[in-house]
Tab-separated table of C-alpha atoms and ligand atoms in Angstrom:
chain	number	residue	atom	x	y	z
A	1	UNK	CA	-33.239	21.271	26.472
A	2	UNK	CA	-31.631	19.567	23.968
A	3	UNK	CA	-27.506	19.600	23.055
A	4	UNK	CA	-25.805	17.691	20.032
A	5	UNK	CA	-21.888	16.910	21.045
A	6	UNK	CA	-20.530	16.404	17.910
A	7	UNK	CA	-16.699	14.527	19.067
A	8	UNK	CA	-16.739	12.133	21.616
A	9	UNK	CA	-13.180	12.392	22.307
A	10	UNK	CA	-10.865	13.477	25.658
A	11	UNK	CA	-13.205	16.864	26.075
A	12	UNK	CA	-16.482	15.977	24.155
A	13	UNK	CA	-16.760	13.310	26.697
A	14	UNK	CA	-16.543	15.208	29.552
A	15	UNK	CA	-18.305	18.223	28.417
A	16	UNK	CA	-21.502	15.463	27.981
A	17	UNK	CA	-20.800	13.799	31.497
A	18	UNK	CA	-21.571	17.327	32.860
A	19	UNK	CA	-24.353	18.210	31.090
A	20	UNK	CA	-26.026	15.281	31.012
A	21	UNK	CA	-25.552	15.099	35.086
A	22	UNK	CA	-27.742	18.732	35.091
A	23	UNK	CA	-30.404	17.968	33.486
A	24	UNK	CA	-29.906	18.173	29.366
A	25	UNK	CA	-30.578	15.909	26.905
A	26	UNK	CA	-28.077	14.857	24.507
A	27	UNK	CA	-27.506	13.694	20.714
A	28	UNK	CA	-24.046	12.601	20.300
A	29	UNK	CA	-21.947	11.836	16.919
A	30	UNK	CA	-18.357	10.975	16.395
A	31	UNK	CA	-16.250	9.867	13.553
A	32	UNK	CA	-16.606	5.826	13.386
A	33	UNK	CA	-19.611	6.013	16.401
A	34	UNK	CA	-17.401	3.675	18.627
A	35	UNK	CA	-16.865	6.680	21.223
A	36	UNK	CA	-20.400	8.283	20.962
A	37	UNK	CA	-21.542	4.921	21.798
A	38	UNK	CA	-19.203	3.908	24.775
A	39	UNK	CA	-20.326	7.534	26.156
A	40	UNK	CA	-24.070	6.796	25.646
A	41	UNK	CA	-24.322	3.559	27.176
A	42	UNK	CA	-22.261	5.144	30.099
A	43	UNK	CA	-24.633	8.727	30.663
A	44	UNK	CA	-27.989	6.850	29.775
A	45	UNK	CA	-31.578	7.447	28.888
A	46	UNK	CA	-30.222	11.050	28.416
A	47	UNK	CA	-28.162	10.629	25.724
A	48	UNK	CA	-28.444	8.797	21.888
A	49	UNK	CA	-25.935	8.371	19.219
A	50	UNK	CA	-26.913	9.907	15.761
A	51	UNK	CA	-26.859	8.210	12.837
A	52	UNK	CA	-24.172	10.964	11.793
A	53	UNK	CA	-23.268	14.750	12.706
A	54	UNK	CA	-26.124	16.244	10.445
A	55	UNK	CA	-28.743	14.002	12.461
A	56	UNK	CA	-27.066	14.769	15.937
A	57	UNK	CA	-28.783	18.383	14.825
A	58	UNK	CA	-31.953	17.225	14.869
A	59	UNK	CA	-34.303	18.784	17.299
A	60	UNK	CA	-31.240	20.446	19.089
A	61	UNK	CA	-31.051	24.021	20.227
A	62	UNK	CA	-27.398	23.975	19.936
A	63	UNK	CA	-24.125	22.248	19.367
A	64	UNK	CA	-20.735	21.680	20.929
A	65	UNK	CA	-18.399	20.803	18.033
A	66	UNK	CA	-15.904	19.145	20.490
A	67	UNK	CA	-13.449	18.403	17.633
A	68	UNK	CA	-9.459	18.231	17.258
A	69	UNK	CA	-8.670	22.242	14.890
A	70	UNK	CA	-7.821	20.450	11.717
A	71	UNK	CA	-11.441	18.645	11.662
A	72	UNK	CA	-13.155	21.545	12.505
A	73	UNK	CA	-13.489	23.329	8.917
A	74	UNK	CA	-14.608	20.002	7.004
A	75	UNK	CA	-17.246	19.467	9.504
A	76	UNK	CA	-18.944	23.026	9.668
A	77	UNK	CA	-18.981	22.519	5.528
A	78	UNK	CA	-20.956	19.238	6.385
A	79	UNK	CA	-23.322	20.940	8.588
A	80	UNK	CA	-23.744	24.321	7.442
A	81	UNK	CA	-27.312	24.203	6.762
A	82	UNK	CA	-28.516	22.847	10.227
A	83	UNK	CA	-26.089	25.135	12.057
A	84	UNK	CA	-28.200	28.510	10.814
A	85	UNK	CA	-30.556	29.485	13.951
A	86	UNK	CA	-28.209	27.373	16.507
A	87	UNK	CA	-26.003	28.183	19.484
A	88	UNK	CA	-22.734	26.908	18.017
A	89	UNK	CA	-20.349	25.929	20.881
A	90	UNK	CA	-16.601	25.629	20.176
A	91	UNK	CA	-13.711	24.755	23.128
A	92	UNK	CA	-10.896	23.818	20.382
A	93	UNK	CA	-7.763	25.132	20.752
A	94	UNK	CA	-5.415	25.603	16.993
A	95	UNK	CA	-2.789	23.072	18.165
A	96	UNK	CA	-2.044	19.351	16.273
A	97	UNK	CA	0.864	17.053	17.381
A	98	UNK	CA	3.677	16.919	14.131
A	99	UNK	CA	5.120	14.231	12.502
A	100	UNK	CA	7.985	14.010	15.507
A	101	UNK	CA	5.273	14.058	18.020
A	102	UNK	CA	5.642	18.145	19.450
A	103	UNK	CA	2.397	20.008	19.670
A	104	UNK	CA	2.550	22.699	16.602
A	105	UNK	CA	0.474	26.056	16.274
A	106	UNK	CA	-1.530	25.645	13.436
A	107	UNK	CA	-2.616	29.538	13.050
A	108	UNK	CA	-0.403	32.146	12.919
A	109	UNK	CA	0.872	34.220	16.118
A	110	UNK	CA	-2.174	36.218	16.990
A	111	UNK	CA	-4.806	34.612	15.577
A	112	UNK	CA	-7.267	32.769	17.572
A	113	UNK	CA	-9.041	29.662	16.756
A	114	UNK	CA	-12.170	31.834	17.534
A	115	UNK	CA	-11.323	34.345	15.070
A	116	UNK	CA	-10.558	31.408	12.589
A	117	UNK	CA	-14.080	29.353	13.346
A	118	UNK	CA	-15.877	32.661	12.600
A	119	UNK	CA	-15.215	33.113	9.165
A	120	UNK	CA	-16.305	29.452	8.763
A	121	UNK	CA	-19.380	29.221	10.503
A	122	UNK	CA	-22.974	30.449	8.540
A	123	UNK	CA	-23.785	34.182	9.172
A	124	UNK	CA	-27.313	32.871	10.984
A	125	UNK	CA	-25.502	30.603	13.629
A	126	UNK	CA	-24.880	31.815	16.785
A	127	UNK	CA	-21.176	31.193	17.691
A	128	UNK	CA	-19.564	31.022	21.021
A	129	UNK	CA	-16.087	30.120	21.927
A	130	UNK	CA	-16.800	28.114	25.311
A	131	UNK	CA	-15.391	24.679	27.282
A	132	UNK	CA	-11.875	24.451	26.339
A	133	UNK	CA	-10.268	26.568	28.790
A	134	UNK	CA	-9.363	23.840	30.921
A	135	UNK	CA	-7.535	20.523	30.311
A	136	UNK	CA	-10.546	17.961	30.654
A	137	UNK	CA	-9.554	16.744	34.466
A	138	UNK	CA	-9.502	19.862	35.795
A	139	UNK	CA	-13.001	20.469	33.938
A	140	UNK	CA	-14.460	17.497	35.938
A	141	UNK	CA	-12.802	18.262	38.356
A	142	UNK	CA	-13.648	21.644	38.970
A	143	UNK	CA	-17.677	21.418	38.217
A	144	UNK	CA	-19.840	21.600	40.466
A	145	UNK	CA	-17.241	23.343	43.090
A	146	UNK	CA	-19.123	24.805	46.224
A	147	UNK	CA	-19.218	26.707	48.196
A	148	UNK	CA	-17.668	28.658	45.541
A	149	UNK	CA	-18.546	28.140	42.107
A	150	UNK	CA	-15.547	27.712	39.346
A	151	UNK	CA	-15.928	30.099	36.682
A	152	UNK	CA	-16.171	29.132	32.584
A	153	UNK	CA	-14.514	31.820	30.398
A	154	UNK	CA	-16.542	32.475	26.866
A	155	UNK	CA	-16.614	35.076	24.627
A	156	UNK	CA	-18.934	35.796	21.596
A	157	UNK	CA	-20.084	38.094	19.933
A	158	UNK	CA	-23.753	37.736	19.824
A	159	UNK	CA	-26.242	38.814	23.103
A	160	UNK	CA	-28.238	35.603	22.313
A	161	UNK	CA	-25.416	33.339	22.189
A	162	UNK	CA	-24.395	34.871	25.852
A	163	UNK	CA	-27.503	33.909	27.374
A	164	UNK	CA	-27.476	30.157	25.804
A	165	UNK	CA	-23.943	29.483	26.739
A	166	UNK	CA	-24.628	30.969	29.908
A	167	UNK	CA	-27.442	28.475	30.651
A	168	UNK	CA	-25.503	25.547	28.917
A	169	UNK	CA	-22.038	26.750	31.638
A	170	UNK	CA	-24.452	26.338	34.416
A	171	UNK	CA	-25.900	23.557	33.502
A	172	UNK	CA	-22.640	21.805	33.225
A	173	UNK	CA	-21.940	23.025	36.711
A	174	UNK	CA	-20.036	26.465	36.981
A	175	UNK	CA	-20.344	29.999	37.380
A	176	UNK	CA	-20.175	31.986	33.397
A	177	UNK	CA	-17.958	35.043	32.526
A	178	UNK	CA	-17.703	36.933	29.466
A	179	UNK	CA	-14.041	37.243	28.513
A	180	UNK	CA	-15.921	39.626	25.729
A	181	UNK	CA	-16.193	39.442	22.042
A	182	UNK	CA	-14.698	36.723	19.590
A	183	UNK	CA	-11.781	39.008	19.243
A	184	UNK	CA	-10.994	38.078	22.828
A	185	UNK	CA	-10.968	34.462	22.697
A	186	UNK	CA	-7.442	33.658	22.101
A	187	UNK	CA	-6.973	34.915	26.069
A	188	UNK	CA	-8.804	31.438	26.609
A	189	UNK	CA	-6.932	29.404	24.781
A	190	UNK	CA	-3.596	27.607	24.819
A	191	UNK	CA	-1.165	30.151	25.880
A	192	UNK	CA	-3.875	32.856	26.683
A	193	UNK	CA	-3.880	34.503	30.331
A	194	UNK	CA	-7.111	33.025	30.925
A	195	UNK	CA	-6.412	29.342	29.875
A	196	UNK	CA	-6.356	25.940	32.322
A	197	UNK	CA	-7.429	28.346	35.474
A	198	UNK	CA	-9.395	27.363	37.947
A	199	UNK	CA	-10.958	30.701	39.462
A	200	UNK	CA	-14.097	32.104	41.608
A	201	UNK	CA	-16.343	34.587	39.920
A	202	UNK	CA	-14.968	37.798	42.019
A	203	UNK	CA	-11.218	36.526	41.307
A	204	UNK	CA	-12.468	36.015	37.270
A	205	UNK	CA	-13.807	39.385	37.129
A	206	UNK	CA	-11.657	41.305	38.498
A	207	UNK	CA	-8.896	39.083	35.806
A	208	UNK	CA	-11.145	40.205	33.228
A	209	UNK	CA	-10.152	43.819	33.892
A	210	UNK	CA	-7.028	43.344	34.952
A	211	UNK	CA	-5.231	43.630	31.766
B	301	NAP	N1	-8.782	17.077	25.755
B	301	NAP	C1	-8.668	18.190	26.480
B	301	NAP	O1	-8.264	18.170	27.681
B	301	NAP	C2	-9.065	19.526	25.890
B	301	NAP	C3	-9.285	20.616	26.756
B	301	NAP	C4	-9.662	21.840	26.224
B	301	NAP	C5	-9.814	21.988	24.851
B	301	NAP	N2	-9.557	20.923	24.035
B	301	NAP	C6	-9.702	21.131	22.587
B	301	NAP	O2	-10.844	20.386	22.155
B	301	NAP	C7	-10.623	19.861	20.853
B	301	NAP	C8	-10.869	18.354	20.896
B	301	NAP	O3	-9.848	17.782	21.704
B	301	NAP	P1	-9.962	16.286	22.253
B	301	NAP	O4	-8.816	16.098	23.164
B	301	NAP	O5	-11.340	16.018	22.755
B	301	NAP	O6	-9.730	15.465	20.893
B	301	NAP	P2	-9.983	13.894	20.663
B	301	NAP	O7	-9.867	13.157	21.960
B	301	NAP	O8	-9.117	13.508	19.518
B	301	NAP	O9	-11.517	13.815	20.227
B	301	NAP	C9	-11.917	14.260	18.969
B	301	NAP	C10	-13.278	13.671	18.666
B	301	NAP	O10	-13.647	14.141	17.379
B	301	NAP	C11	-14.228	13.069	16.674
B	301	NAP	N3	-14.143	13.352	15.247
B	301	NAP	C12	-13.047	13.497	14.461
B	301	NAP	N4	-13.416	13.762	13.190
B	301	NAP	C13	-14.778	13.804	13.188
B	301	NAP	C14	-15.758	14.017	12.191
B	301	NAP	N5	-15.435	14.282	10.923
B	301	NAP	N6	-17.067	13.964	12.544
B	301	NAP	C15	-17.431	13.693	13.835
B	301	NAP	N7	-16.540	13.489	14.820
B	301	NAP	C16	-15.239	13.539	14.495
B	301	NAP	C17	-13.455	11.837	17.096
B	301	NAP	O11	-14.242	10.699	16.780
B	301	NAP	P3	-13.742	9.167	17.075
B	301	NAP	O12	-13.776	9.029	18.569
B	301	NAP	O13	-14.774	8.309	16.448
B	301	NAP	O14	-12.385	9.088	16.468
B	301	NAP	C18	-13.336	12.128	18.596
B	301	NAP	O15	-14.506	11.707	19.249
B	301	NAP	C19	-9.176	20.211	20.466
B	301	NAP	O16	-9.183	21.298	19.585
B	301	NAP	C20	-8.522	20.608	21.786
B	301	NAP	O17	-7.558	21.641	21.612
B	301	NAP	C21	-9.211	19.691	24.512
């Protein structure tokens, strides 16, 4: 099946290395192309740069918007139309470096980037918050584990977004859980219980409980 990766960047990259290495095929766009095409030339005949984010949507089933929080907004707006009827992936934490260089919360205490994202995305896209639970080392690192799988947190809030993002976590090389709905999320990002962990699927289920 078919994947758009729209950022190229520290996690984008990664999050294409994987998939491409099980099996999907890939459309990739980022900001000035330089990245997208660096990564392409590196994965292959499984992967093409797009002219620009609304073409990486072409002929995709869904879409991994692998993009720093302050981008995130401007680029749904760009894509809205294409996004109805997709899987819409999302890993980004609500975090940008200031001025002084310290890593600042960009959404208030409590409120996830998931929770943000929804209210942004079309009511006919299927969103799931997905692939930025872990920095992206420990993400390469950690796919494809055996004997024992490593487990991918997601939450959504949509049955047929579960069962893509399920297929797309496989495919990438882990084991899925469902942290639960979009209300959930923040537990899988920066500063949630469930963030940068590296766990088997008994450990991550009983986790999921354990709160
Ligand atoms: N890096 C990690 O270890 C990690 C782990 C988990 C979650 N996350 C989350 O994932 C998100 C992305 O982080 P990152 O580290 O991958 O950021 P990054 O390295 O800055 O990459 C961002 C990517 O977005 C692209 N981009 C920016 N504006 C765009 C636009 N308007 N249209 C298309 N592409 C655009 C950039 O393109 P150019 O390359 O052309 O500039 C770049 O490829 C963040 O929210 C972060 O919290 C990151």
């Amino acid at each position: 099946m078919t994947t758009a990766i729209i950022g190229t960047g520290g996690i984008g990259s990664v999050i294409a290395r994987r998939l491409a290495a099980g099996g999907e095929i890939l459309r990739l766009s980022s900001a000035d192309k330089e990245s997208a095409r660096t990564l392409a030339a590196e994965i292959g005949g499984a992967a093409v740069v797009a002219v620009d984010n609304r073409d990486a949507l072409r002929g995709a089933d869904a879409v991994v918007l692998a993009l720093r929080f302050t981008a995130l907004k401007g680029v749904i707006g760009e894509i809205a139309d294409p996004l109805a009827d997709k899987l819409v992936v999302v890993p980004s934490n609500p975090l940008a470096i200031d001025a002084q260089g310290n890593v600042v919360r960009l959404l208030p205490k409590g409120q996830s980037s998931g929770e943000a994202v929804a209210g942004w995305v079309p009511a006919a896209a299927r969103l799931a918050m997905a692939f930025g639970t872990m920095s992206a080392d420990l993400f390469e690192s950690a796919s494809g584990r055996s004997p024992e799988p490593a487990v991918l947190f997601y939450a959504t809030d949509d049955d047929r977004a579960g069962e893509e993002v399920e297929r797309l976590i496989r495919t990438a090389g882990f084991e899925q859980v469902k942290v639960g709905g979009i209300e959930q999320s923040g537990r899988l990002e920066e500063g949630g219980d469930l963030h940068d962990l590296v766990v088997g699927p008994a450990e991550a289920r009983s986790l999921i409980g354990g709160r």
